[in-house]
Short mmCIF file of C-alpha atoms in Angstrom, two decimals:
data_model
loop_
_atom_site.label_atom_id
_atom_site.label_comp_id
_atom_site.label_asym_id
_atom_site.label_seq_id
_atom_site.Cartn_x
_atom_site.Cartn_y
_atom_site.Cartn_z
CA MET Q 1 132.61 86.52 99.59
CA GLY Q 2 133.14 85.99 95.90
CA GLN Q 3 131.02 87.93 92.96
CA TYR Q 4 127.64 89.20 94.26
CA SER Q 5 124.50 88.72 92.55
CA PRO Q 6 120.76 90.57 94.18
CA ARG Q 7 119.39 87.55 92.51
CA GLU Q 8 121.77 84.87 94.35
CA PHE Q 9 122.46 86.26 97.65
CA GLN Q 10 120.37 85.60 101.15
CA PRO Q 11 120.71 87.56 103.47
CA LEU Q 12 119.63 86.85 107.05
CA ARG Q 13 116.30 87.73 107.94
CA TRP Q 14 114.45 87.66 111.38
CA TYR Q 15 110.86 88.24 110.21
CA ASP Q 16 110.47 84.18 109.05
CA SER Q 17 112.19 82.56 111.63
CA THR Q 18 109.86 83.85 114.43
CA ALA Q 19 107.34 81.30 114.01
CA ARG Q 20 109.35 78.21 114.52
CA PHE Q 21 110.32 80.44 118.13
CA ALA Q 22 106.81 79.05 119.84
CA ALA Q 23 106.39 76.23 118.16
CA GLY Q 24 110.05 75.14 119.46
CA PRO Q 25 112.30 73.95 116.55
CA ASP Q 26 114.40 77.22 116.45
CA SER Q 27 114.20 79.80 120.18
CA PRO Q 28 116.42 83.47 119.40
CA ARG Q 29 118.62 81.53 121.52
CA ALA Q 30 119.79 79.45 118.62
CA TYR Q 31 119.19 82.18 116.31
CA LEU Q 32 121.95 83.75 118.22
CA GLU Q 33 124.62 82.22 118.30
CA ARG Q 34 124.08 81.30 114.69
CA CYS Q 35 124.78 84.73 114.93
CA LEU Q 36 127.68 84.66 116.91
CA GLU Q 37 129.55 81.96 114.55
CA THR Q 38 129.26 83.80 111.88
CA ILE Q 39 130.55 86.20 113.20
CA ALA Q 40 133.71 84.26 114.54
CA ALA Q 41 133.90 83.39 110.77
CA ARG Q 42 134.28 86.25 108.87
CA GLU Q 43 135.27 88.77 111.98
CA PRO Q 44 138.62 88.71 110.74
CA VAL Q 45 138.46 90.69 107.60
CA VAL Q 46 135.13 91.88 107.70
CA HIS Q 47 135.76 94.13 111.35
CA ALA Q 48 132.26 94.92 110.86
CA TRP Q 49 132.30 95.49 115.35
CA ALA Q 50 133.58 98.06 117.48
CA ALA Q 51 132.27 96.00 120.76
CA LEU Q 52 130.54 93.11 121.28
CA ASN Q 53 128.90 92.25 124.51
CA GLU Q 54 128.40 88.64 123.94
CA ALA Q 55 127.05 88.07 127.64
CA GLY Q 56 124.70 89.76 128.09
CA ALA Q 57 123.03 88.66 123.97
CA ARG Q 58 122.53 85.23 126.04
CA ALA Q 59 120.62 87.01 129.01
CA ALA Q 60 118.64 88.72 126.66
CA ALA Q 61 118.21 85.77 124.56
CA ASP Q 62 117.59 83.40 127.30
CA ALA Q 63 115.20 86.02 128.07
CA SER Q 64 113.21 86.15 124.97
CA THR Q 65 112.98 82.28 124.25
CA ALA Q 66 111.16 82.02 127.46
CA ARG Q 67 108.84 85.13 126.43
CA TRP Q 68 108.63 83.52 123.09
CA ARG Q 69 107.44 79.51 124.69
CA GLU Q 70 105.28 81.35 126.69
CA GLY Q 71 103.98 83.33 123.69
CA ARG Q 72 103.75 86.32 125.33
CA PRO Q 73 106.94 88.04 122.75
CA LEU Q 74 107.34 91.88 123.74
CA SER Q 75 107.16 92.30 120.12
CA PRO Q 76 107.50 91.15 116.56
CA ILE Q 77 111.17 92.13 116.95
CA ASP Q 78 111.73 90.30 120.46
CA GLY Q 79 115.06 88.28 120.24
CA MET Q 80 116.28 89.73 117.33
CA PRO Q 81 120.13 90.19 117.60
CA ILE Q 82 120.90 93.48 116.46
CA GLY Q 83 124.48 95.90 115.68
CA ILE Q 84 123.99 99.66 117.16
CA LYS Q 85 126.81 102.23 116.04
CA ASP Q 86 129.31 103.52 117.94
CA LEU Q 87 128.07 107.09 117.33
CA LEU Q 88 125.26 106.29 119.95
CA GLU Q 89 125.16 106.15 123.29
CA THR Q 90 124.28 102.01 124.82
CA ARG Q 91 124.88 102.10 128.18
CA ASP Q 92 126.66 98.27 128.33
CA MET Q 93 129.43 98.91 126.21
CA PRO Q 94 131.56 102.25 125.23
CA THR Q 95 130.53 105.00 122.68
CA GLU Q 96 134.03 105.65 121.15
CA MET Q 97 132.58 107.17 118.27
CA GLY Q 98 135.49 105.80 115.30
CA CYS Q 99 137.78 109.05 116.92
CA ALA Q 100 141.28 109.09 118.83
CA GLY Q 101 139.70 112.19 121.30
CA THR Q 102 136.52 109.93 122.60
CA ARG Q 103 138.92 106.81 123.20
CA GLY Q 104 137.43 105.37 126.28
CA ASN Q 105 133.82 106.83 125.98
CA PHE Q 106 131.41 104.80 128.96
CA PRO Q 107 128.39 106.93 129.32
CA LYS Q 108 126.29 103.84 130.75
CA ARG Q 109 123.15 105.02 128.95
CA ASP Q 110 121.53 104.53 126.55
CA ASN Q 111 120.31 106.13 123.83
CA ALA Q 112 116.67 107.25 122.70
CA ALA Q 113 116.03 105.24 120.05
CA VAL Q 114 118.16 101.40 121.74
CA TRP Q 115 116.29 102.71 124.83
CA ALA Q 116 113.12 101.70 122.53
CA LEU Q 117 114.77 98.85 120.96
CA ARG Q 118 115.73 96.40 124.31
CA GLN Q 119 111.83 97.57 125.50
CA ALA Q 120 110.56 95.72 122.25
CA GLY Q 121 112.77 93.47 122.85
CA ALA Q 122 115.54 93.29 120.36
CA VAL Q 123 118.64 92.31 121.73
CA VAL Q 124 121.93 94.15 120.96
CA LEU Q 125 123.95 92.32 120.47
CA GLY Q 126 127.09 94.45 119.39
CA LYS Q 127 128.45 98.46 118.44
CA THR Q 128 129.07 98.48 114.82
CA VAL Q 129 132.19 100.60 113.42
CA THR Q 130 131.37 103.71 111.86
CA THR Q 131 134.18 106.74 110.51
CA GLU Q 132 135.27 109.09 113.51
CA LEU Q 133 132.69 110.74 114.49
CA GLY Q 134 130.46 110.15 111.79
CA GLY Q 135 132.60 112.09 108.67
CA SER Q 136 134.68 110.81 106.45
CA HIS Q 137 138.15 109.32 107.22
CA PRO Q 138 136.98 106.00 108.03
CA GLY Q 139 137.85 102.65 110.54
CA PRO Q 140 139.40 99.44 109.34
CA THR Q 141 135.35 97.97 107.93
CA THR Q 142 135.71 95.97 104.47
CA ASN Q 143 132.91 95.33 102.50
CA PRO Q 144 132.17 91.96 103.07
CA PHE Q 145 131.71 90.58 99.07
CA ASP Q 146 135.67 92.53 98.86
CA PRO Q 147 137.45 93.03 101.01
CA ALA Q 148 139.94 95.43 99.18
CA ARG Q 149 136.81 98.25 98.80
CA THR Q 150 135.27 100.01 101.28
CA PRO Q 151 132.16 99.20 102.49
CA GLY Q 152 131.29 103.13 102.73
CA GLY Q 153 130.98 105.60 105.44
CA SER Q 154 130.41 106.43 108.00
CA SER Q 155 128.12 103.64 108.62
CA SER Q 156 130.67 101.19 107.52
CA GLY Q 157 130.13 98.63 110.75
CA SER Q 158 126.23 98.14 109.85
CA ALA Q 159 126.26 97.96 106.24
CA ALA Q 160 129.56 94.72 107.11
CA ALA Q 161 127.38 93.53 109.69
CA VAL Q 162 124.08 93.04 107.78
CA ALA Q 163 126.06 92.31 104.38
CA ALA Q 164 127.84 89.06 106.00
CA ARG Q 165 124.90 88.07 107.49
CA MET Q 166 127.09 88.16 111.08
CA VAL Q 167 123.08 89.83 112.28
CA PRO Q 168 119.41 90.84 110.74
CA ALA Q 169 119.16 94.48 111.41
CA ALA Q 170 121.79 97.42 112.50
CA ILE Q 171 121.41 100.51 113.34
CA GLY Q 172 123.03 102.89 111.42
CA THR Q 173 122.57 107.15 110.99
CA GLN Q 174 122.36 109.53 108.18
CA VAL Q 175 123.57 113.38 107.77
CA GLY Q 176 124.60 113.70 103.99
CA GLY Q 177 124.64 110.00 102.87
CA SER Q 178 125.54 107.14 106.18
CA ILE Q 179 122.54 105.20 105.94
CA ILE Q 180 122.23 105.19 102.00
CA ARG Q 181 125.47 105.07 100.44
CA PRO Q 182 126.56 101.92 102.87
CA ALA Q 183 123.90 100.06 102.36
CA ALA Q 184 123.56 100.16 99.11
CA TYR Q 185 127.42 98.95 98.55
CA CYS Q 186 126.54 96.69 100.70
CA GLY Q 187 123.44 95.32 99.00
CA ASN Q 188 120.96 95.89 102.80
CA VAL Q 189 117.33 97.41 102.10
CA ALA Q 190 117.60 99.95 104.03
CA LEU Q 191 115.62 103.15 105.50
CA LYS Q 192 116.33 106.79 105.95
CA PRO Q 193 113.66 107.65 107.48
CA THR Q 194 111.98 111.47 107.52
CA GLN Q 195 114.19 114.51 109.46
CA GLY Q 196 113.41 113.89 113.02
CA GLY Q 197 111.10 110.47 112.14
CA ILE Q 198 113.76 108.20 114.91
CA ASN Q 199 114.45 109.99 118.54
CA ARG Q 200 117.77 110.67 118.03
CA GLY Q 201 117.92 111.33 121.48
CA GLU Q 202 121.27 112.97 122.31
CA ARG Q 203 122.14 113.11 118.62
CA GLN Q 204 120.10 116.33 118.51
CA ALA Q 205 123.88 118.62 117.44
CA THR Q 206 123.09 118.68 113.89
CA SER Q 207 119.95 119.69 112.21
CA GLN Q 208 120.68 116.66 108.81
CA SER Q 209 121.00 113.46 111.72
CA THR Q 210 118.74 111.05 111.50
CA HIS Q 211 118.72 107.33 112.88
CA GLY Q 212 117.66 104.86 110.08
CA PRO Q 213 118.32 100.55 110.24
CA HIS Q 214 119.91 98.76 107.95
CA ALA Q 215 118.87 95.13 107.16
CA GLY Q 216 119.02 91.50 104.82
CA CYS Q 217 114.93 92.03 104.33
CA ILE Q 218 112.07 94.96 103.94
CA GLU Q 219 110.13 93.91 106.70
CA ASP Q 220 112.45 93.71 108.87
CA MET Q 221 113.51 97.10 108.17
CA TRP Q 222 110.61 98.09 108.71
CA GLN Q 223 109.69 96.46 111.52
CA VAL Q 224 112.77 97.67 113.58
CA ALA Q 225 111.94 100.81 112.42
CA ILE Q 226 108.42 101.54 113.30
CA GLU Q 227 109.02 99.19 117.10
CA ILE Q 228 111.89 102.46 118.02
CA ALA Q 229 108.52 104.83 116.98
CA ALA Q 230 105.79 103.99 118.58
CA ARG Q 231 107.80 103.68 121.67
CA CYS Q 232 110.34 106.79 121.00
CA GLY Q 233 108.82 109.29 119.19
CA GLY Q 234 110.82 111.18 116.98
CA ASP Q 235 112.56 114.25 117.76
CA ARG Q 236 112.28 117.04 120.14
CA GLY Q 237 108.93 119.11 118.10
CA SER Q 238 109.33 116.72 115.33
CA PRO Q 239 106.08 113.81 114.94
CA GLY Q 240 107.56 110.56 115.25
CA LEU Q 241 107.39 107.93 112.56
CA THR Q 242 103.60 106.47 111.20
CA GLY Q 243 102.26 103.80 109.55
CA PRO Q 244 101.00 99.96 109.89
CA MET Q 245 102.99 97.95 112.95
CA THR Q 246 103.96 95.76 110.13
CA LEU Q 247 104.94 95.96 106.50
CA PRO Q 248 102.78 98.01 104.76
CA ALA Q 249 101.59 97.25 101.41
CA ALA Q 250 102.99 96.48 97.96
CA ILE Q 251 102.38 99.72 96.32
CA ARG Q 252 103.34 99.92 92.17
CA PRO Q 253 103.70 103.34 91.22
CA GLU Q 254 102.03 105.53 88.85
CA ARG Q 255 104.39 108.07 87.74
CA LEU Q 256 108.27 108.62 88.84
CA ILE Q 257 110.45 111.33 87.95
CA VAL Q 258 114.35 110.20 87.47
CA MET Q 259 116.70 112.24 89.66
CA GLU Q 260 119.99 112.30 88.40
CA THR Q 261 121.61 114.92 90.58
CA GLU Q 262 125.39 116.29 89.50
CA GLY Q 263 127.10 112.83 90.23
CA TRP Q 264 125.17 112.03 87.07
CA ALA Q 265 127.76 113.42 84.21
CA GLY Q 266 130.56 111.34 85.91
CA LEU Q 267 129.11 107.62 86.63
CA ASP Q 268 130.68 104.96 84.98
CA ALA Q 269 129.03 103.31 81.54
CA ALA Q 270 128.24 100.33 83.45
CA SER Q 271 126.46 101.65 85.69
CA ARG Q 272 124.54 104.03 84.14
CA ALA Q 273 123.69 100.70 81.66
CA ALA Q 274 122.41 98.80 84.33
CA PHE Q 275 119.98 101.95 86.06
CA GLU Q 276 118.87 102.59 82.36
CA THR Q 277 118.25 98.88 82.28
CA LEU Q 278 115.96 98.38 85.69
CA LEU Q 279 114.61 102.41 84.38
CA GLU Q 280 113.43 99.69 81.43
CA GLN Q 281 111.69 97.22 83.43
CA LEU Q 282 109.45 100.23 85.31
CA ARG Q 283 107.84 101.13 81.32
CA SER Q 284 107.58 98.08 80.69
CA ALA Q 285 104.83 97.86 83.59
CA GLY Q 286 103.89 100.72 82.52
CA ILE Q 287 105.05 103.44 85.41
CA THR Q 288 105.41 106.99 83.42
CA LEU Q 289 109.12 107.95 83.87
CA LEU Q 290 109.94 111.92 83.53
CA ARG Q 291 112.65 113.29 84.06
CA ARG Q 292 114.36 116.84 84.30
CA ALA Q 293 113.65 117.97 80.60
CA ASP Q 294 109.97 117.17 80.70
CA HIS Q 295 109.11 119.31 83.45
CA PRO Q 296 110.52 122.79 84.32
CA LEU Q 297 109.59 122.72 87.71
CA ILE Q 298 112.31 119.24 87.30
CA GLU Q 299 114.98 120.59 85.63
CA ALA Q 300 114.41 123.86 88.63
CA PHE Q 301 114.33 121.04 91.50
CA GLU Q 302 117.80 119.45 89.27
CA GLY Q 303 118.99 122.99 89.93
CA GLY Q 304 118.30 123.63 93.22
CA ILE Q 305 120.20 119.55 94.46
CA ALA Q 306 122.86 120.83 91.98
CA GLU Q 307 125.85 121.40 94.52
CA GLY Q 308 123.69 119.21 97.88
CA ARG Q 309 127.69 118.55 98.42
CA ALA Q 310 128.43 121.83 99.62
CA ILE Q 311 125.61 122.81 100.64
CA SER Q 312 125.21 120.30 103.32
CA GLY Q 313 129.58 119.80 104.04
CA ALA Q 314 128.90 123.19 105.24
CA ILE Q 315 125.83 122.89 107.18
CA THR Q 316 127.44 119.91 109.25
CA GLY Q 317 130.84 121.32 108.79
CA TRP Q 318 129.69 124.08 110.29
CA GLU Q 319 126.98 122.15 112.99
CA ASN Q 320 129.98 119.70 114.23
CA ARG Q 321 132.72 123.08 114.80
CA TRP Q 322 132.59 123.82 117.90
CA THR Q 323 132.78 119.57 119.35
CA GLN Q 324 135.10 119.10 117.29
CA ARG Q 325 137.54 121.81 118.65
CA ASN Q 326 136.86 121.04 122.05
CA LEU Q 327 138.42 117.03 121.19
CA LEU Q 328 141.24 118.91 119.69
CA ASP Q 329 142.27 121.55 121.87
CA GLN Q 330 141.59 119.22 125.20
CA ASP Q 331 145.08 116.74 123.25
CA PRO Q 332 146.26 117.80 119.27
CA GLU Q 333 146.22 114.38 118.20
CA ALA Q 334 141.76 113.63 118.70
CA LEU Q 335 141.71 113.87 115.55
CA SER Q 336 142.69 113.10 112.45
CA PRO Q 337 144.44 114.75 109.31
CA ARG Q 338 141.48 114.51 107.10
CA ALA Q 339 139.23 115.89 109.93
CA LYS Q 340 141.22 118.50 110.89
CA ALA Q 341 141.26 119.35 106.87
CA ILE Q 342 137.19 119.65 107.67
CA LEU Q 343 137.02 121.68 110.92
CA ALA Q 344 139.15 124.04 109.36
CA ARG Q 345 137.49 124.56 106.41
CA ALA Q 346 134.09 125.29 108.76
CA GLU Q 347 136.37 127.85 110.75
CA ALA Q 348 137.04 129.97 108.25
CA MET Q 349 132.98 130.82 107.84
CA SER Q 350 130.73 133.11 109.16
CA PRO Q 351 127.52 133.08 110.51
CA SER Q 352 126.22 134.53 106.67
CA ASP Q 353 128.21 131.97 104.87
CA TYR Q 354 126.08 128.90 107.29
CA GLU Q 355 122.86 131.62 106.80
CA ALA Q 356 123.25 131.51 102.85
CA ALA Q 357 124.39 127.67 103.18
CA LEU Q 358 120.77 127.10 105.00
CA ALA Q 359 118.56 130.04 103.13
CA ARG Q 360 120.38 127.52 99.84
CA ARG Q 361 118.76 124.33 101.48
CA GLU Q 362 115.42 125.98 102.00
CA GLU Q 363 115.04 126.99 98.62
CA ALA Q 364 115.54 123.94 97.32
CA GLN Q 365 113.00 121.54 100.10
CA ALA Q 366 110.32 124.47 98.36
CA ARG Q 367 111.31 123.60 93.84
CA PHE Q 368 110.86 119.50 96.20
CA ALA Q 369 107.76 120.12 97.38
CA ARG Q 370 106.88 121.91 94.73
CA ILE Q 371 106.93 118.68 91.95
CA ALA Q 372 105.28 116.51 94.55
CA PRO Q 373 101.85 116.86 92.21
CA LEU Q 374 103.85 115.55 89.12
CA ALA Q 375 104.51 112.12 90.42
CA ASP Q 376 103.96 109.26 93.62
CA ALA Q 377 108.39 109.32 94.16
CA VAL Q 378 111.76 109.81 92.86
CA ILE Q 379 113.59 107.34 91.54
CA ALA Q 380 117.78 107.42 91.72
CA LEU Q 381 120.54 105.52 92.45
CA ALA Q 382 121.23 105.06 95.66
CA CYS Q 383 125.64 105.23 95.04
CA PRO Q 384 127.39 106.07 92.24
CA GLY Q 385 128.33 102.76 91.09
CA PRO Q 386 130.43 100.16 92.66
CA ALA Q 387 131.97 100.73 96.67
CA PRO Q 388 135.62 101.93 95.19
CA LEU Q 389 139.18 100.80 96.14
CA TRP Q 390 140.11 101.54 98.94
CA SER Q 391 143.16 100.34 100.71
CA GLY Q 392 144.51 103.69 103.32
CA ASP Q 393 146.04 106.77 102.62
CA ARG Q 394 149.04 106.74 100.93
CA PRO Q 395 152.09 108.84 103.00
CA GLY Q 396 153.78 111.82 101.86
CA GLU Q 397 151.01 111.91 99.27
CA PRO Q 398 146.82 114.42 99.12
CA LEU Q 399 144.69 112.54 101.46
CA ALA Q 400 141.83 110.55 99.21
CA PRO Q 401 138.81 113.41 99.47
CA ARG Q 402 136.39 110.52 99.92
CA PRO Q 403 137.83 107.46 101.02
CA THR Q 404 134.48 105.77 102.50
CA GLY Q 405 132.22 106.78 98.19
CA ASP Q 406 130.80 109.66 97.60
CA PHE Q 407 128.18 111.19 99.11
CA VAL Q 408 126.63 112.86 95.95
CA PHE Q 409 123.35 110.43 94.63
CA ASN Q 410 122.50 110.91 98.86
CA ALA Q 411 122.65 114.33 98.95
CA PRO Q 412 119.43 115.13 98.17
CA SER Q 413 117.71 113.35 100.74
CA SER Q 414 119.41 114.58 104.11
CA MET Q 415 119.20 118.09 102.60
CA LEU Q 416 115.35 118.37 101.79
CA PHE Q 417 114.51 116.44 105.20
CA ALA Q 418 113.26 113.78 102.53
CA PRO Q 419 112.71 109.59 103.83
CA ALA Q 420 114.58 107.02 101.12
CA VAL Q 421 114.82 103.37 101.01
CA THR Q 422 117.51 101.86 98.91
CA MET Q 423 117.25 98.40 97.99
CA PRO Q 424 120.19 95.93 96.18
CA LEU Q 425 118.28 95.79 92.94
CA LEU Q 426 121.85 95.97 90.73
CA ALA Q 427 124.76 94.46 90.63
CA VAL Q 428 128.10 96.09 88.79
CA ALA Q 429 131.57 93.91 88.10
CA GLY Q 430 130.58 91.42 90.68
CA MET Q 431 129.51 94.32 93.19
CA PRO Q 432 126.18 95.31 94.75
CA VAL Q 433 124.99 98.67 93.41
CA GLY Q 434 121.59 100.20 94.99
CA VAL Q 435 118.88 101.93 93.88
CA GLN Q 436 116.22 104.37 96.17
CA LEU Q 437 112.65 105.88 96.67
CA MET Q 438 112.72 109.03 97.77
CA GLY Q 439 109.54 110.59 98.82
CA GLN Q 440 107.82 114.00 99.80
CA MET Q 441 108.34 114.56 104.60
CA HIS Q 442 106.05 112.12 106.47
CA GLN Q 443 105.80 109.34 103.16
CA ASP Q 444 107.90 106.92 105.20
CA ALA Q 445 105.37 104.23 104.94
CA ARG Q 446 103.60 105.23 101.13
CA ILE Q 447 107.96 105.18 100.10
CA THR Q 448 108.31 101.78 101.62
CA GLY Q 449 105.30 100.35 99.45
CA PHE Q 450 106.66 101.07 96.35
CA ALA Q 451 110.40 99.88 97.55
CA ARG Q 452 107.92 96.07 98.58
CA TRP Q 453 106.81 96.36 95.37
CA MET Q 454 109.51 96.90 93.44
CA LEU Q 455 111.26 94.56 95.49
CA GLY Q 456 108.98 92.23 93.36
CA ALA Q 457 107.73 92.72 90.19
CA ILE Q 458 111.48 93.91 89.00
CA ASP Q 459 114.24 91.43 88.06
CA PRO Q 460 116.98 92.62 90.02
CA VAL Q 461 119.70 94.07 86.80
CA LEU Q 462 123.45 92.54 86.53
CA ALA Q 463 125.82 94.40 84.19
#
C-alpha cells in the first residue's frame, strides 16, 4: 500500500455513512458490497480472514437496509460489517483459534459480545486471523502497509482488516498486548477496556483477558464498545463499560504522566524522537507533563511495572497450561514448537510461583492507584517503534522470541486492569506507530474523551 502517513491515510468509517441510509443514496447492503470488493482485492496479500460468511452477511445487510429505510434501525451500528477475532465463538462459523489442535472446532454458538453485536444489528462478516490460541506463534496475516512486516498479534487479522479498509471495525482480545500493539502497528484506533468491562462470554480462563474494538476512527471505536456493553454488560462479577451512548465529548487534559516502561531503554532513536516531538506539542498546548524523575510516586510506579512482560507471561502461562496440556495429550502435533516451549515454562512453575506473580501484579496496581491524584492520565508509546520484519522461522535457528512484536509497552495496561486507547499519531520510516493514553480502572469514557481531544488538536508526527 506504500508509505503510511497519519495525515493522509483515510480509514474506512461507518458513523458518517448512516445519514445516507434513510434517504436512500446508500444502504448497508451497498456498504457491505464495497467491503467485499476491498477484501477480494487485498486479501490475497493481507490474509486477514480465517473465515467469511458472505451469504449470511448479505442477508443481515438486507434486513438492516430495510430497517434504515423504515426509520427503525436497532442501533447506530445497525448494518456495520464487522470482523470477529477467531478466538470468540460464532454460531455460523468455525472457531479454530489459529491452532492445529482445534482445527474443525465449530461449537455453533455465539460469544456474549458477538450476541450483543447481532442484537445491535451489526453484520458479522467473518472471523479474523489470530495467532495460535492468542499466543505468540503467528498466523499468515501481513501488515497492510508493508507485507514484509507483521501486523502484530494476537489480534493480527482484526488489526489488518481495519487498516486495509476491509471493514470499519473488528473485535480483538488482549492478555498482554494483543489489542493495543497490533492497532499501533496498523494505524488503527482501539480500546482495551477496563478489565471485565466487556463480557467475554466463554473466554474467562485467563485473568487478564479483555475484548476490545479496533476501528478506523474513534467514533466507531466507542460506538461498537458501548453497544456491546449496553446489551451484555461486563464479565461475571464485574461492572460493564459505562459512559454515554455516543462518543464522549473531547476533554483537554491538564496533566499527563509520561510512562516509559522497561521498553524505553531499547527504543530506536527515530521513534523516541517522534514521540518527544509529540510531547512537545502537548507542552505547547499548556499541558503539564510529569516523568519518573519528577515525583517519587511515579518512580515507584515505573518500578512496579519494570518487569511487566515477565509478570504477565508467568500469570497467563500458568492459567493457560491445562488447556494446552489437554490439547497436546490428545495430539502431540496439536501445538507449534513455540507454544510447546511456552507450555514447558509454565509447567515448570509451582503454585507458589503463580502466587508470587499475582502479588507483584497487585503491588503494581496499588502503585498505579497512588499516582492517580498527580495527573489526568498516563501517556506512552503503544508499541516499540514500527512493526518488525517477519518472514518466518529459519530452519536450524532458534525460534524468534516475539515474531509479532514486543508487548513491552502494553503489559502495563493489562496487568493494571486499566483502560487504554491507542491513537495513530506517529509515522516512523513510513509505518504506523501508535501512542496510547491509559487511565485508572473504569475511566474508559474519560480516557476516550482525552483521546478524542488529542486526535483533533495534535498534529501527527512523521519521522
